[in-house]
Tab-separated table of C-alpha atoms in Angstrom:
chain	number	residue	atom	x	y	z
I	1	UNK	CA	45.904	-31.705	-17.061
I	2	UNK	CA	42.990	-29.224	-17.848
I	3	UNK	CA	39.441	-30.564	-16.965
I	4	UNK	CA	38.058	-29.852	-20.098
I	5	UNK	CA	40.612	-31.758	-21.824
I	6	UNK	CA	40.149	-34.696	-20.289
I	7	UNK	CA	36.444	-34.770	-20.824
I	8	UNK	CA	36.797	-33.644	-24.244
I	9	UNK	CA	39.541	-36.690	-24.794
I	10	UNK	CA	36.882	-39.247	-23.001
I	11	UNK	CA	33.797	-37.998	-25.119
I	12	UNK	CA	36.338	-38.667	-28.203
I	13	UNK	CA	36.906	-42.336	-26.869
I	14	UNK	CA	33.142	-42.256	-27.025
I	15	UNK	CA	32.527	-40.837	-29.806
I	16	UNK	CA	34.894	-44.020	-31.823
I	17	UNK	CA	33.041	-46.547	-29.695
I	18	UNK	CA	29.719	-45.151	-31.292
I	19	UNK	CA	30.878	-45.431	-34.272
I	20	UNK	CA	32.250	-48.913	-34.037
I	21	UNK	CA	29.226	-49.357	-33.224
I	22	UNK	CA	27.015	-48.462	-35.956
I	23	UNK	CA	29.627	-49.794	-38.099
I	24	UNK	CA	28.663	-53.371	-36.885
I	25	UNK	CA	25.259	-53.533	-36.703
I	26	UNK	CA	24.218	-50.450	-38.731
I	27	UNK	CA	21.579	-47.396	-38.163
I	28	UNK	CA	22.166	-44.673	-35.848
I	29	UNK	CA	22.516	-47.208	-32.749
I	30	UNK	CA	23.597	-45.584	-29.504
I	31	UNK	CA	24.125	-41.589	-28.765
I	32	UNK	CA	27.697	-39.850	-28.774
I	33	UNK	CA	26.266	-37.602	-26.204
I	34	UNK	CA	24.950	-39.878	-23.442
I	35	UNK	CA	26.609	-41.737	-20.394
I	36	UNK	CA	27.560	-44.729	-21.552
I	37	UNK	CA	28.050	-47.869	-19.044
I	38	UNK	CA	29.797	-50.957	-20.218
I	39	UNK	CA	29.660	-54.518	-18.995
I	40	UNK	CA	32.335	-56.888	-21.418
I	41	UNK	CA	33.668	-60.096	-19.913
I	42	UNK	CA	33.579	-63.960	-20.146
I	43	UNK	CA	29.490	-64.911	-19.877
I	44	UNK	CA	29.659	-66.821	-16.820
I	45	UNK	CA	26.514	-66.634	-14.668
I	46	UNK	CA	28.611	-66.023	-11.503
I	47	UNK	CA	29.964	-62.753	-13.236
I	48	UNK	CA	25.339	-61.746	-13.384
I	49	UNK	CA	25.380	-59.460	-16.375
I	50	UNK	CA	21.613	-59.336	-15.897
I	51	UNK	CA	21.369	-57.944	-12.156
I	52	UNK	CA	20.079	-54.759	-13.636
I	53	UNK	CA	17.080	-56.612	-15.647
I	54	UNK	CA	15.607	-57.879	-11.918
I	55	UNK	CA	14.065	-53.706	-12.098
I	56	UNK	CA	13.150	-53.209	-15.611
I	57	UNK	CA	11.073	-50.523	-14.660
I	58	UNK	CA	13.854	-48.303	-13.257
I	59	UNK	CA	16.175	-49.235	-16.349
I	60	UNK	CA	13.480	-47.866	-18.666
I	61	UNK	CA	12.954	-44.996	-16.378
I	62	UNK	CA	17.610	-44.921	-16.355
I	63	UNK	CA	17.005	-45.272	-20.454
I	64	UNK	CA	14.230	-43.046	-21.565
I	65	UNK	CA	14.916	-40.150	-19.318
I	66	UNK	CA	14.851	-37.072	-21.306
I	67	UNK	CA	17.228	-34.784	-19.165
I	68	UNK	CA	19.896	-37.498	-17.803
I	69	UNK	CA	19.655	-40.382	-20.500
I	70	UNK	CA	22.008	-43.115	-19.774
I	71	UNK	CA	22.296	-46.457	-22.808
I	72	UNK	CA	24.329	-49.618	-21.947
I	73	UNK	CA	26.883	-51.280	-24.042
I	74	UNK	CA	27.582	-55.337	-23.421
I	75	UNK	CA	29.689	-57.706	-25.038
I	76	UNK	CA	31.258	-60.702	-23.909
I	77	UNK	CA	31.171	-64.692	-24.890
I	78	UNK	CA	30.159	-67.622	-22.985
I	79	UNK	CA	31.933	-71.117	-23.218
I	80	UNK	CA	30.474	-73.265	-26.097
I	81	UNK	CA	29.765	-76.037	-23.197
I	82	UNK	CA	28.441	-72.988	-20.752
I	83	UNK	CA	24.937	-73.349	-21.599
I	84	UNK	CA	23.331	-71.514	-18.559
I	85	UNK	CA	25.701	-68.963	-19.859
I	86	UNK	CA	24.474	-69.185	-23.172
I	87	UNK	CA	21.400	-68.252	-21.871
I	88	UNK	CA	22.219	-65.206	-19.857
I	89	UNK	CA	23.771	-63.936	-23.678
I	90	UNK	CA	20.599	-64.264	-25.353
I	91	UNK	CA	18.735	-62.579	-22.798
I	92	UNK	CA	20.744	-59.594	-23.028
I	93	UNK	CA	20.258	-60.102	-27.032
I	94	UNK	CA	16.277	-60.186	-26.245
I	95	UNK	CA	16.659	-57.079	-24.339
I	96	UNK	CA	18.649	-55.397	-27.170
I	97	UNK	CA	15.862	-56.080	-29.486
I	98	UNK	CA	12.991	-54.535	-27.524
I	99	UNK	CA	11.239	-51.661	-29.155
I	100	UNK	CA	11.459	-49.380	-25.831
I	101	UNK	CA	14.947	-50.445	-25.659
I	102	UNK	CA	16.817	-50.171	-29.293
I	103	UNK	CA	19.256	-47.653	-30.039
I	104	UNK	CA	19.777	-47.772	-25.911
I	105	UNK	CA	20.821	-51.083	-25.101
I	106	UNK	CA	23.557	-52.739	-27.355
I	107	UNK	CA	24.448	-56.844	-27.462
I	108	UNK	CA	28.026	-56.451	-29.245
I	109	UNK	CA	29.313	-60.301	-30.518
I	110	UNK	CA	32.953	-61.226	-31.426
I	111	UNK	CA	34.599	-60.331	-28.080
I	112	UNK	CA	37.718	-59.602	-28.494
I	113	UNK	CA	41.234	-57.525	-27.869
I	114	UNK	CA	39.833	-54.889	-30.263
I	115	UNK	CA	36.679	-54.572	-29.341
I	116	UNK	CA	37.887	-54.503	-25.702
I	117	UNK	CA	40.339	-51.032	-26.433
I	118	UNK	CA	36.956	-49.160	-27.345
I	119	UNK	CA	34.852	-49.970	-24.809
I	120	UNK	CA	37.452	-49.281	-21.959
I	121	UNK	CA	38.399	-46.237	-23.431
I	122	UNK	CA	34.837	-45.383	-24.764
I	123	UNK	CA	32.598	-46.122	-22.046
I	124	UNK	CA	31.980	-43.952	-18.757
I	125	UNK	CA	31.375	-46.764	-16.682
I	126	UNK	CA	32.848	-50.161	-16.364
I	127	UNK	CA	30.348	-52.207	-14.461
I	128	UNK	CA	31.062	-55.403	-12.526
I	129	UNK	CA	28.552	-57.329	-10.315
I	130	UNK	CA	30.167	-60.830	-9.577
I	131	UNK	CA	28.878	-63.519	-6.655
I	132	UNK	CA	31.665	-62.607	-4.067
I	133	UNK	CA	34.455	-63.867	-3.534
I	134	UNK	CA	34.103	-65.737	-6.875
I	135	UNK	CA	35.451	-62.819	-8.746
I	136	UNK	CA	39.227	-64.202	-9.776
I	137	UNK	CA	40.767	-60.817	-10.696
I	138	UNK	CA	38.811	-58.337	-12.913
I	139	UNK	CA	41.711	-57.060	-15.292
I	140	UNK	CA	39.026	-55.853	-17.629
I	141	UNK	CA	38.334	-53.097	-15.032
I	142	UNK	CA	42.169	-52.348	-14.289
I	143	UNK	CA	42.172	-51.125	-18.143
I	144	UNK	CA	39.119	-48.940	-17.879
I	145	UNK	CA	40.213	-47.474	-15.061
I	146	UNK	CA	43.873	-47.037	-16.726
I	147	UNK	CA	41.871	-44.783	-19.593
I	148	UNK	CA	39.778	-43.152	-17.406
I	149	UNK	CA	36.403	-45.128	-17.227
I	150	UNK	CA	35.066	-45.006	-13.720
I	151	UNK	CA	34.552	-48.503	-12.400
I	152	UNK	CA	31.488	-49.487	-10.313
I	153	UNK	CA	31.520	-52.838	-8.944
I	154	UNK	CA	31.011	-55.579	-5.992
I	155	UNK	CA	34.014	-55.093	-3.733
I	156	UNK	CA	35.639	-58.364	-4.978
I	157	UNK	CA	38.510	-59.394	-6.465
I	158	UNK	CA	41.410	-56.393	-7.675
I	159	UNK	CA	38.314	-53.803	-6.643
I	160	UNK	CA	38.216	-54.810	-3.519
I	161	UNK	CA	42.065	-53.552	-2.715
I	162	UNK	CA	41.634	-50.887	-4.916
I	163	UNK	CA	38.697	-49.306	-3.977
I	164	UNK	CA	39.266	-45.995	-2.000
I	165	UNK	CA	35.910	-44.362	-1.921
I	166	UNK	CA	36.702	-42.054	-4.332
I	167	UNK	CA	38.687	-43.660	-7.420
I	168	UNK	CA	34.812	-44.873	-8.526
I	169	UNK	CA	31.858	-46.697	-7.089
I	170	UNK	CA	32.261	-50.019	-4.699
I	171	UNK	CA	29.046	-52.166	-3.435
I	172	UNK	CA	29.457	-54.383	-0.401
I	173	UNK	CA	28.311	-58.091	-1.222
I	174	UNK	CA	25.185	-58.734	0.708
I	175	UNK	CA	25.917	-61.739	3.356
I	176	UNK	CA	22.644	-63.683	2.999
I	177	UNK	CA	21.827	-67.590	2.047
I	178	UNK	CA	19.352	-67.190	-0.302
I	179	UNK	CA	20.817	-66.010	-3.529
I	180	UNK	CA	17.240	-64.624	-4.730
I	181	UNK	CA	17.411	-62.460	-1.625
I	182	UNK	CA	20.800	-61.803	-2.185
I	183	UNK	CA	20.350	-60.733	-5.967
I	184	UNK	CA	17.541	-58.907	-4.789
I	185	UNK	CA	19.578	-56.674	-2.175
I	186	UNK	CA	22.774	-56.305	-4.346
I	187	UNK	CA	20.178	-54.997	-7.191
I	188	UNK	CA	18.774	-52.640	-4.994
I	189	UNK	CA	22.344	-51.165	-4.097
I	190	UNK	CA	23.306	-50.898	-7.512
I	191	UNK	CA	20.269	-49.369	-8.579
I	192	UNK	CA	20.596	-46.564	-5.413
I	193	UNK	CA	24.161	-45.886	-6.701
I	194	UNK	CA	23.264	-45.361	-10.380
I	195	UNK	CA	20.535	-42.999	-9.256
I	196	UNK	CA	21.981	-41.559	-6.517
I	197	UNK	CA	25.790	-41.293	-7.382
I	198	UNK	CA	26.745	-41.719	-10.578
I	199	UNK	CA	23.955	-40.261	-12.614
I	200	UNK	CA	24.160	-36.937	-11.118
I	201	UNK	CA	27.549	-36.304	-10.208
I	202	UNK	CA	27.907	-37.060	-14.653
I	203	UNK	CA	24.892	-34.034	-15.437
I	204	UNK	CA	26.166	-31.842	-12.637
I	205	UNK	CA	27.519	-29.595	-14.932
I	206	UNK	CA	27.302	-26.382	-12.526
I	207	UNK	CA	26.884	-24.200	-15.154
I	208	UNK	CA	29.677	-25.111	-17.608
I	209	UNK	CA	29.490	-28.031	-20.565
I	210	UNK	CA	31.084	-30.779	-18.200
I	211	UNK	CA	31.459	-32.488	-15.212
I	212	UNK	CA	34.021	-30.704	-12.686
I	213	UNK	CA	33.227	-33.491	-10.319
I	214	UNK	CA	33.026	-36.661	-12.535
I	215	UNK	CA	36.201	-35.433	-13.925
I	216	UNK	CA	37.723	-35.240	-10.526
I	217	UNK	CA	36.912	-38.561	-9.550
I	218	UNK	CA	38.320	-39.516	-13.101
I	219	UNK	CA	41.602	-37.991	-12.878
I	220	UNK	CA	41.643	-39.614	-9.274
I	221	UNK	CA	41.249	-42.948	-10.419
I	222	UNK	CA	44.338	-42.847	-12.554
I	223	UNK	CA	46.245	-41.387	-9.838
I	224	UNK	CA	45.220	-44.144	-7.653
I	225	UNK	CA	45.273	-47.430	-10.532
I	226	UNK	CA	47.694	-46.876	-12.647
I	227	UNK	CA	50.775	-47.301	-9.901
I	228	UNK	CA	49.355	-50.133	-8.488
I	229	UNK	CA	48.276	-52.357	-10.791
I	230	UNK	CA	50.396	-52.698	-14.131
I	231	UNK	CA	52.937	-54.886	-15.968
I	232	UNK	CA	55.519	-53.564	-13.330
């Protein structure tokens, strides 16, 4: 397929995600334009949806930036008897409601099969930082990566086999005792690989409206998913 219709089919899947979006909870919430990086799963606190708020400076500085803006979309559930997962949802919520942060971070509720088509077909990224080895599977990443998305993630569970280097992004767990320290390291490495890796390969546009590269790495992360981990 033609590069630019794949990124023009991908900014579409956006684009309806957006507009889901604003649908829900109203104003002009989110930008059709902007990388878009999704984290939607059960709200356990092994699963750490808030390893990116240990550096809130460098998300604002991810957020705000004028020439490579980047918003996050979450959504997820925690048990009703999870209540340290409970928690880790309303600080997200919190987040969601900061001035510097509205219209750029988004706390969708109601988790569910519908909501999960858009945001595997809508978002760029499907992020996943579990605790290894706690990580059971990860099948919400098999269906981003089936439309498309480009998974970054802990090398754990299915990501960990189907990782090649170049089908997406794939952080080592940290081998340490201290879980602060390890948080700490594996924060650092995701941070490095957002601003290193995946932000720039997106707004490399090398002259032309898209992403030669990103769409590259898309295209080979079909190639490399889709025959290995299906129904069949």
């Amino acid at each position: 397929l033609d590069h630019r219709e794949i990124w023009d089919v991908r900014n579409e899947g956006r684009r309806e995600l957006v507009d889901l979006v604003r649908d829900r909870l109203g104003g002009s919430l989110l930008d059709p334009g902007v990388l878009t990086i999704g984290f939607a799963r059960r709200f356990a606190t092994y699963k750490r949806s808030t390893l990116l708020l240990a550096q809130l400076d460098r998300l604002r500085a991810m957020l705000l930036d004028v020439d490579r803006p980047v918003q996050f979309v979450f959504a997820g559930k925690a048990h009703p008897a999870d209540e340290p997962g409970k928690a880790v949802l309303r600080e997200i919520k919190q987040l969601m409601l900061a001035p510097e942060f509205i219209g750029r971070v988004i706390f969708l509720d109601d988790y569910d099969l519908r909501l999960a088509r858009w945001l595997v077909s809508g978002c760029n990224v499907w992020l996943n930082n579990p605790v290894a080895p706690l990580e059971a599977s990860g099948t919400s990443g098999i269906k981003a990566a089936v439309n498309g998305t480009l998974n970054l993630s802990i090398l754990d569970g299915w990501w960990a086999e189907a990782f090649d280097g170049e089908n997406g992004w794939g952080l080592s767990p940290v081998s340490v005792e201290d879980p602060h320290r390890r948080d700490a390291l594996e924060a650092e490495s995701l941070y490095e690989t957002l601003e290193e890796e995946v932000v720039p390969l997106y707004f490399a546009r090398n002259g032309a409206n898209y992403s030669p590269g990103w769409v590259r790495r898309c295209k080979h992360a079909m190639a490399t998913v889709i025959p290995g981990f299906n129904m069949g």
